[in-house]
Amino acid sequence: MASFKIEGGHKLQGTITPQGAKNEVLQILCAVLLTPDKITVHNVPDIIDVNKLIFILGELGVKVHKLSSNSYTFQADDLNLAYLESPEFKKDGSSLRGSIMIVGPLLARFGKGYIPKPGGDKIGRRRLDTHFEGFINLGAIFRYNKEESFYGVEADELIGTDMLLDEASVTGTANILMASVLATGTTTIYNAACEPYIQQLCKMLNNMGADIKGVGSNLLTITGVDTLGGCEHTVLPDMIEIGSWIGVAVMTRSSLTIKNVSWENLGQIPNVFAKLGIEFEKIDDDIYIPEQESYEVQNYIDGSVLTVADAPWPGFTPDLLSIVLVIATQAKGTILIHQKMFESRLFFVDKLIDMGAKVILCDPHRATVIGQNFESSLKATTMTSPDIRAGISLLIAALSAKGTSIIHNIEQIDRGYENIEDRLKSIGAKIERIEN
């Protein structure tokens, strides 16, 4: 177990390039299982969750070749499917929630897919029904070993069908999509997730020879093909990390440039930060955040308190609500944070309260934040990171706080953020990794 030691209260300055999008690359890496041909993927982030999935693919028999620090080739031409029922896989797969997305491509290409109950962030219940109901609709037989928490689907042939998803699940949409591209006939997926991650997956699959229409909408039409080939794909910059760097700049009252952010794929993110009173400029494809000594929350036009809530795309991503909450602690004004999509993600606020933030946790899904306009700075403390998003939010709070903070369990942060301490040091942060 490692910890961060952060000396807060220092202004930062410089330029940051965001890593590749974790939520996209986990889908893209699973898609390499759909073809025996070679696939090249660029802008792969060097983070724990991605490296775990690459390890699992290697154990499954995928030939993995690292071209450079963030580029790989993958070739799934000689797989060891017996690994899927091994004790090793039950251990490896259960440690990574994203491993669920190998099931769709394996089912499509080999007629069977297995997965242990996946782990991941402790942010409340995240069910798998959408994934398996989609596979069943395509003609697969589902089985579940309750004693070992092991799921399986099998099918001699997948047949295209019309389906209405019970929720616009990103990973569920990706999994069903990857199963459908090799199915016989035409599949329609209504209430599909339409995040940029899914659009990128569709783009990659079409480049491999799939026939997917309606990309970017919540109605996807997939005409099955017999085989898919190789391709080259570049992962988008991580919108969650971009929002995190905005939070770093604002809370430390620093000037920061974030390079190559793919503005057209940021959705509501710039709008929500603007409602918090944060100033930024679009310079080509970069975001420039100037030093801001103060920022004021915009109330609604009738004067009522602003609510920031998450929603499926094109709504505001739930992964940035914790960043918004931390930023709001030093805003001028009051804001209500409503986390609709997950339970337990707001429980880290007790640590912010310990640091002097004025936050009222109304219930597991809502928190009222009374901004202090930097008149009362956050105070340093010792805390533990409960999950990726809360962890980076507490790190941002620590960077702004007076004194020296310690954050334990930083492996949670490493799961989602590449080489975070070195990149923070490059713009002037006083941060040190301590191996316990």
PDB file of N, CA and C in Angstrom, residues 121-163:
ATOM      1  N   ASP A 121     -14.772  -0.231  -8.456  1.00  0.00           N
ATOM      2  CA  ASP A 121     -15.010   0.767  -7.421  1.00  0.00           C
ATOM      3  C   ASP A 121     -16.121   0.338  -6.481  1.00  0.00           C
ATOM      4  N   LYS A 122     -15.989   0.699  -5.214  1.00  0.00           N
ATOM      5  CA  LYS A 122     -17.047   0.464  -4.238  1.00  0.00           C
ATOM      6  C   LYS A 122     -17.966   1.689  -4.236  1.00  0.00           C
ATOM      7  N   ILE A 123     -18.775   1.792  -5.290  1.00  0.00           N
ATOM      8  CA  ILE A 123     -19.626   2.984  -5.435  1.00  0.00           C
ATOM      9  C   ILE A 123     -21.090   2.589  -5.531  1.00  0.00           C
ATOM     10  N   GLY A 124     -21.437   1.443  -4.941  1.00  0.00           N
ATOM     11  CA  GLY A 124     -22.818   1.018  -4.987  1.00  0.00           C
ATOM     12  C   GLY A 124     -23.024  -0.093  -5.997  1.00  0.00           C
ATOM     13  N   ARG A 125     -24.255  -0.545  -6.080  1.00  0.00           N
ATOM     14  CA  ARG A 125     -24.617  -1.680  -6.914  1.00  0.00           C
ATOM     15  C   ARG A 125     -24.545  -1.295  -8.394  1.00  0.00           C
ATOM     16  N   ARG A 126     -23.829  -2.107  -9.163  1.00  0.00           N
ATOM     17  CA  ARG A 126     -23.808  -1.913 -10.612  1.00  0.00           C
ATOM     18  C   ARG A 126     -24.094  -3.281 -11.230  1.00  0.00           C
ATOM     19  N   ARG A 127     -25.338  -3.498 -11.586  1.00  0.00           N
ATOM     20  CA  ARG A 127     -25.784  -4.825 -12.006  1.00  0.00           C
ATOM     21  C   ARG A 127     -25.350  -5.139 -13.433  1.00  0.00           C
ATOM     22  N   LEU A 128     -25.424  -6.423 -13.768  1.00  0.00           N
ATOM     23  CA  LEU A 128     -24.994  -6.910 -15.076  1.00  0.00           C
ATOM     24  C   LEU A 128     -26.164  -7.397 -15.930  1.00  0.00           C
ATOM     25  N   ASP A 129     -27.382  -7.191 -15.446  1.00  0.00           N
ATOM     26  CA  ASP A 129     -28.552  -7.723 -16.150  1.00  0.00           C
ATOM     27  C   ASP A 129     -28.630  -7.256 -17.602  1.00  0.00           C
ATOM     28  N   THR A 130     -28.324  -5.969 -17.844  1.00  0.00           N
ATOM     29  CA  THR A 130     -28.433  -5.429 -19.204  1.00  0.00           C
ATOM     30  C   THR A 130     -27.555  -6.215 -20.173  1.00  0.00           C
ATOM     31  N   HIS A 131     -26.334  -6.540 -19.755  1.00  0.00           N
ATOM     32  CA  HIS A 131     -25.418  -7.297 -20.607  1.00  0.00           C
ATOM     33  C   HIS A 131     -26.037  -8.647 -20.982  1.00  0.00           C
ATOM     34  N   PHE A 132     -26.433  -9.409 -19.960  1.00  0.00           N
ATOM     35  CA  PHE A 132     -26.843 -10.789 -20.207  1.00  0.00           C
ATOM     36  C   PHE A 132     -28.233 -10.882 -20.829  1.00  0.00           C
ATOM     37  N   GLU A 133     -29.117  -9.941 -20.527  1.00  0.00           N
ATOM     38  CA  GLU A 133     -30.415  -9.920 -21.212  1.00  0.00           C
ATOM     39  C   GLU A 133     -30.219  -9.678 -22.704  1.00  0.00           C
ATOM     40  N   GLY A 134     -29.247  -8.817 -23.050  1.00  0.00           N
ATOM     41  CA  GLY A 134     -28.942  -8.588 -24.458  1.00  0.00           C
ATOM     42  C   GLY A 134     -28.439  -9.853 -25.148  1.00  0.00           C
ATOM     43  N   PHE A 135     -27.543 -10.587 -24.489  1.00  0.00           N
ATOM     44  CA  PHE A 135     -27.027 -11.832 -25.072  1.00  0.00           C
ATOM     45  C   PHE A 135     -28.151 -12.856 -25.231  1.00  0.00           C
ATOM     46  N   ILE A 136     -29.029 -12.939 -24.232  1.00  0.00           N
ATOM     47  CA  ILE A 136     -30.158 -13.877 -24.305  1.00  0.00           C
ATOM     48  C   ILE A 136     -31.083 -13.510 -25.463  1.00  0.00           C
ATOM     49  N   ASN A 137     -31.309 -12.205 -25.658  1.00  0.00           N
ATOM     50  CA  ASN A 137     -32.136 -11.758 -26.782  1.00  0.00           C
ATOM     51  C   ASN A 137     -31.545 -12.177 -28.121  1.00  0.00           C
ATOM     52  N   LEU A 138     -30.223 -12.273 -28.185  1.00  0.00           N
ATOM     53  CA  LEU A 138     -29.548 -12.699 -29.421  1.00  0.00           C
ATOM     54  C   LEU A 138     -29.534 -14.216 -29.579  1.00  0.00           C
ATOM     55  N   GLY A 139     -30.041 -14.934 -28.580  1.00  0.00           N
ATOM     56  CA  GLY A 139     -30.152 -16.389 -28.690  1.00  0.00           C
ATOM     57  C   GLY A 139     -29.212 -17.170 -27.808  1.00  0.00           C
ATOM     58  N   ALA A 140     -28.476 -16.517 -26.926  1.00  0.00           N
ATOM     59  CA  ALA A 140     -27.537 -17.227 -26.065  1.00  0.00           C
ATOM     60  C   ALA A 140     -28.260 -17.856 -24.875  1.00  0.00           C
ATOM     61  N   ILE A 141     -27.684 -18.924 -24.369  1.00  0.00           N
ATOM     62  CA  ILE A 141     -28.160 -19.568 -23.147  1.00  0.00           C
ATOM     63  C   ILE A 141     -27.299 -19.068 -21.987  1.00  0.00           C
ATOM     64  N   PHE A 142     -27.960 -18.617 -20.925  1.00  0.00           N
ATOM     65  CA  PHE A 142     -27.268 -18.043 -19.777  1.00  0.00           C
ATOM     66  C   PHE A 142     -27.206 -19.043 -18.641  1.00  0.00           C
ATOM     67  N   ARG A 143     -26.063 -19.081 -17.954  1.00  0.00           N
ATOM     68  CA  ARG A 143     -25.963 -19.880 -16.729  1.00  0.00           C
ATOM     69  C   ARG A 143     -25.122 -19.136 -15.703  1.00  0.00           C
ATOM     70  N   TYR A 144     -25.419 -19.445 -14.437  1.00  0.00           N
ATOM     71  CA  TYR A 144     -24.746 -18.743 -13.352  1.00  0.00           C
ATOM     72  C   TYR A 144     -24.440 -19.718 -12.226  1.00  0.00           C
ATOM     73  N   ASN A 145     -23.174 -19.809 -11.867  1.00  0.00           N
ATOM     74  CA  ASN A 145     -22.741 -20.630 -10.739  1.00  0.00           C
ATOM     75  C   ASN A 145     -22.692 -19.730  -9.510  1.00  0.00           C
ATOM     76  N   LYS A 146     -23.707 -19.847  -8.663  1.00  0.00           N
ATOM     77  CA  LYS A 146     -23.830 -18.947  -7.519  1.00  0.00           C
ATOM     78  C   LYS A 146     -22.703 -19.153  -6.517  1.00  0.00           C
ATOM     79  N   GLU A 147     -22.287 -20.408  -6.330  1.00  0.00           N
ATOM     80  CA  GLU A 147     -21.244 -20.696  -5.345  1.00  0.00           C
ATOM     81  C   GLU A 147     -19.923 -20.023  -5.705  1.00  0.00           C
ATOM     82  N   GLU A 148     -19.614 -19.990  -7.003  1.00  0.00           N
ATOM     83  CA  GLU A 148     -18.350 -19.401  -7.445  1.00  0.00           C
ATOM     84  C   GLU A 148     -18.528 -18.001  -8.031  1.00  0.00           C
ATOM     85  N   SER A 149     -19.775 -17.500  -8.039  1.00  0.00           N
ATOM     86  CA  SER A 149     -20.081 -16.192  -8.639  1.00  0.00           C
ATOM     87  C   SER A 149     -19.505 -16.123 -10.050  1.00  0.00           C
ATOM     88  N   PHE A 150     -19.864 -17.116 -10.863  1.00  0.00           N
ATOM     89  CA  PHE A 150     -19.287 -17.250 -12.201  1.00  0.00           C
ATOM     90  C   PHE A 150     -20.408 -17.267 -13.234  1.00  0.00           C
ATOM     91  N   TYR A 151     -20.321 -16.345 -14.209  1.00  0.00           N
ATOM     92  CA  TYR A 151     -21.347 -16.216 -15.239  1.00  0.00           C
ATOM     93  C   TYR A 151     -20.871 -16.857 -16.542  1.00  0.00           C
ATOM     94  N   GLY A 152     -21.854 -17.355 -17.317  1.00  0.00           N
ATOM     95  CA  GLY A 152     -21.499 -17.891 -18.625  1.00  0.00           C
ATOM     96  C   GLY A 152     -22.631 -17.726 -19.612  1.00  0.00           C
ATOM     97  N   VAL A 153     -22.293 -17.540 -20.893  1.00  0.00           N
ATOM     98  CA  VAL A 153     -23.279 -17.555 -21.971  1.00  0.00           C
ATOM     99  C   VAL A 153     -22.719 -18.399 -23.111  1.00  0.00           C
ATOM    100  N   GLU A 154     -23.601 -19.139 -23.771  1.00  0.00           N
ATOM    101  CA  GLU A 154     -23.197 -20.015 -24.872  1.00  0.00           C
ATOM    102  C   GLU A 154     -24.250 -19.966 -25.964  1.00  0.00           C
ATOM    103  N   ALA A 155     -23.818 -20.119 -27.206  1.00  0.00           N
ATOM    104  CA  ALA A 155     -24.753 -20.110 -28.337  1.00  0.00           C
ATOM    105  C   ALA A 155     -24.101 -20.767 -29.546  1.00  0.00           C
ATOM    106  N   ASP A 156     -24.865 -21.633 -30.233  1.00  0.00           N
ATOM    107  CA  ASP A 156     -24.380 -22.183 -31.504  1.00  0.00           C
ATOM    108  C   ASP A 156     -24.394 -21.107 -32.584  1.00  0.00           C
ATOM    109  N   GLU A 157     -25.375 -20.208 -32.487  1.00  0.00           N
ATOM    110  CA  GLU A 157     -25.487 -19.115 -33.455  1.00  0.00           C
ATOM    111  C   GLU A 157     -26.230 -17.961 -32.803  1.00  0.00           C
ATOM    112  N   LEU A 158     -25.746 -16.754 -33.015  1.00  0.00           N
ATOM    113  CA  LEU A 158     -26.455 -15.569 -32.559  1.00  0.00           C
ATOM    114  C   LEU A 158     -27.313 -15.041 -33.698  1.00  0.00           C
ATOM    115  N   ILE A 159     -28.559 -14.704 -33.395  1.00  0.00           N
ATOM    116  CA  ILE A 159     -29.512 -14.243 -34.404  1.00  0.00           C
ATOM    117  C   ILE A 159     -29.908 -12.803 -34.088  1.00  0.00           C
ATOM    118  N   GLY A 160     -29.791 -11.927 -35.074  1.00  0.00           N
ATOM    119  CA  GLY A 160     -30.141 -10.531 -34.893  1.00  0.00           C
ATOM    120  C   GLY A 160     -31.584 -10.347 -34.469  1.00  0.00           C
ATOM    121  N   THR A 161     -31.831  -9.342 -33.664  1.00  0.00           N
ATOM    122  CA  THR A 161     -33.177  -9.098 -33.150  1.00  0.00           C
ATOM    123  C   THR A 161     -33.310  -7.625 -32.782  1.00  0.00           C
ATOM    124  N   ASP A 162     -34.524  -7.209 -32.451  1.00  0.00           N
ATOM    125  CA  ASP A 162     -34.767  -5.858 -31.950  1.00  0.00           C
ATOM    126  C   ASP A 162     -34.797  -5.904 -30.436  1.00  0.00           C
ATOM    127  N   MET A 163     -34.071  -4.989 -29.801  1.00  0.00           N
ATOM    128  CA  MET A 163     -34.104  -4.975 -28.342  1.00  0.00           C
ATOM    129  C   MET A 163     -34.142  -3.549 -27.810  1.00  0.00           C
TER     130      MET A 163
END
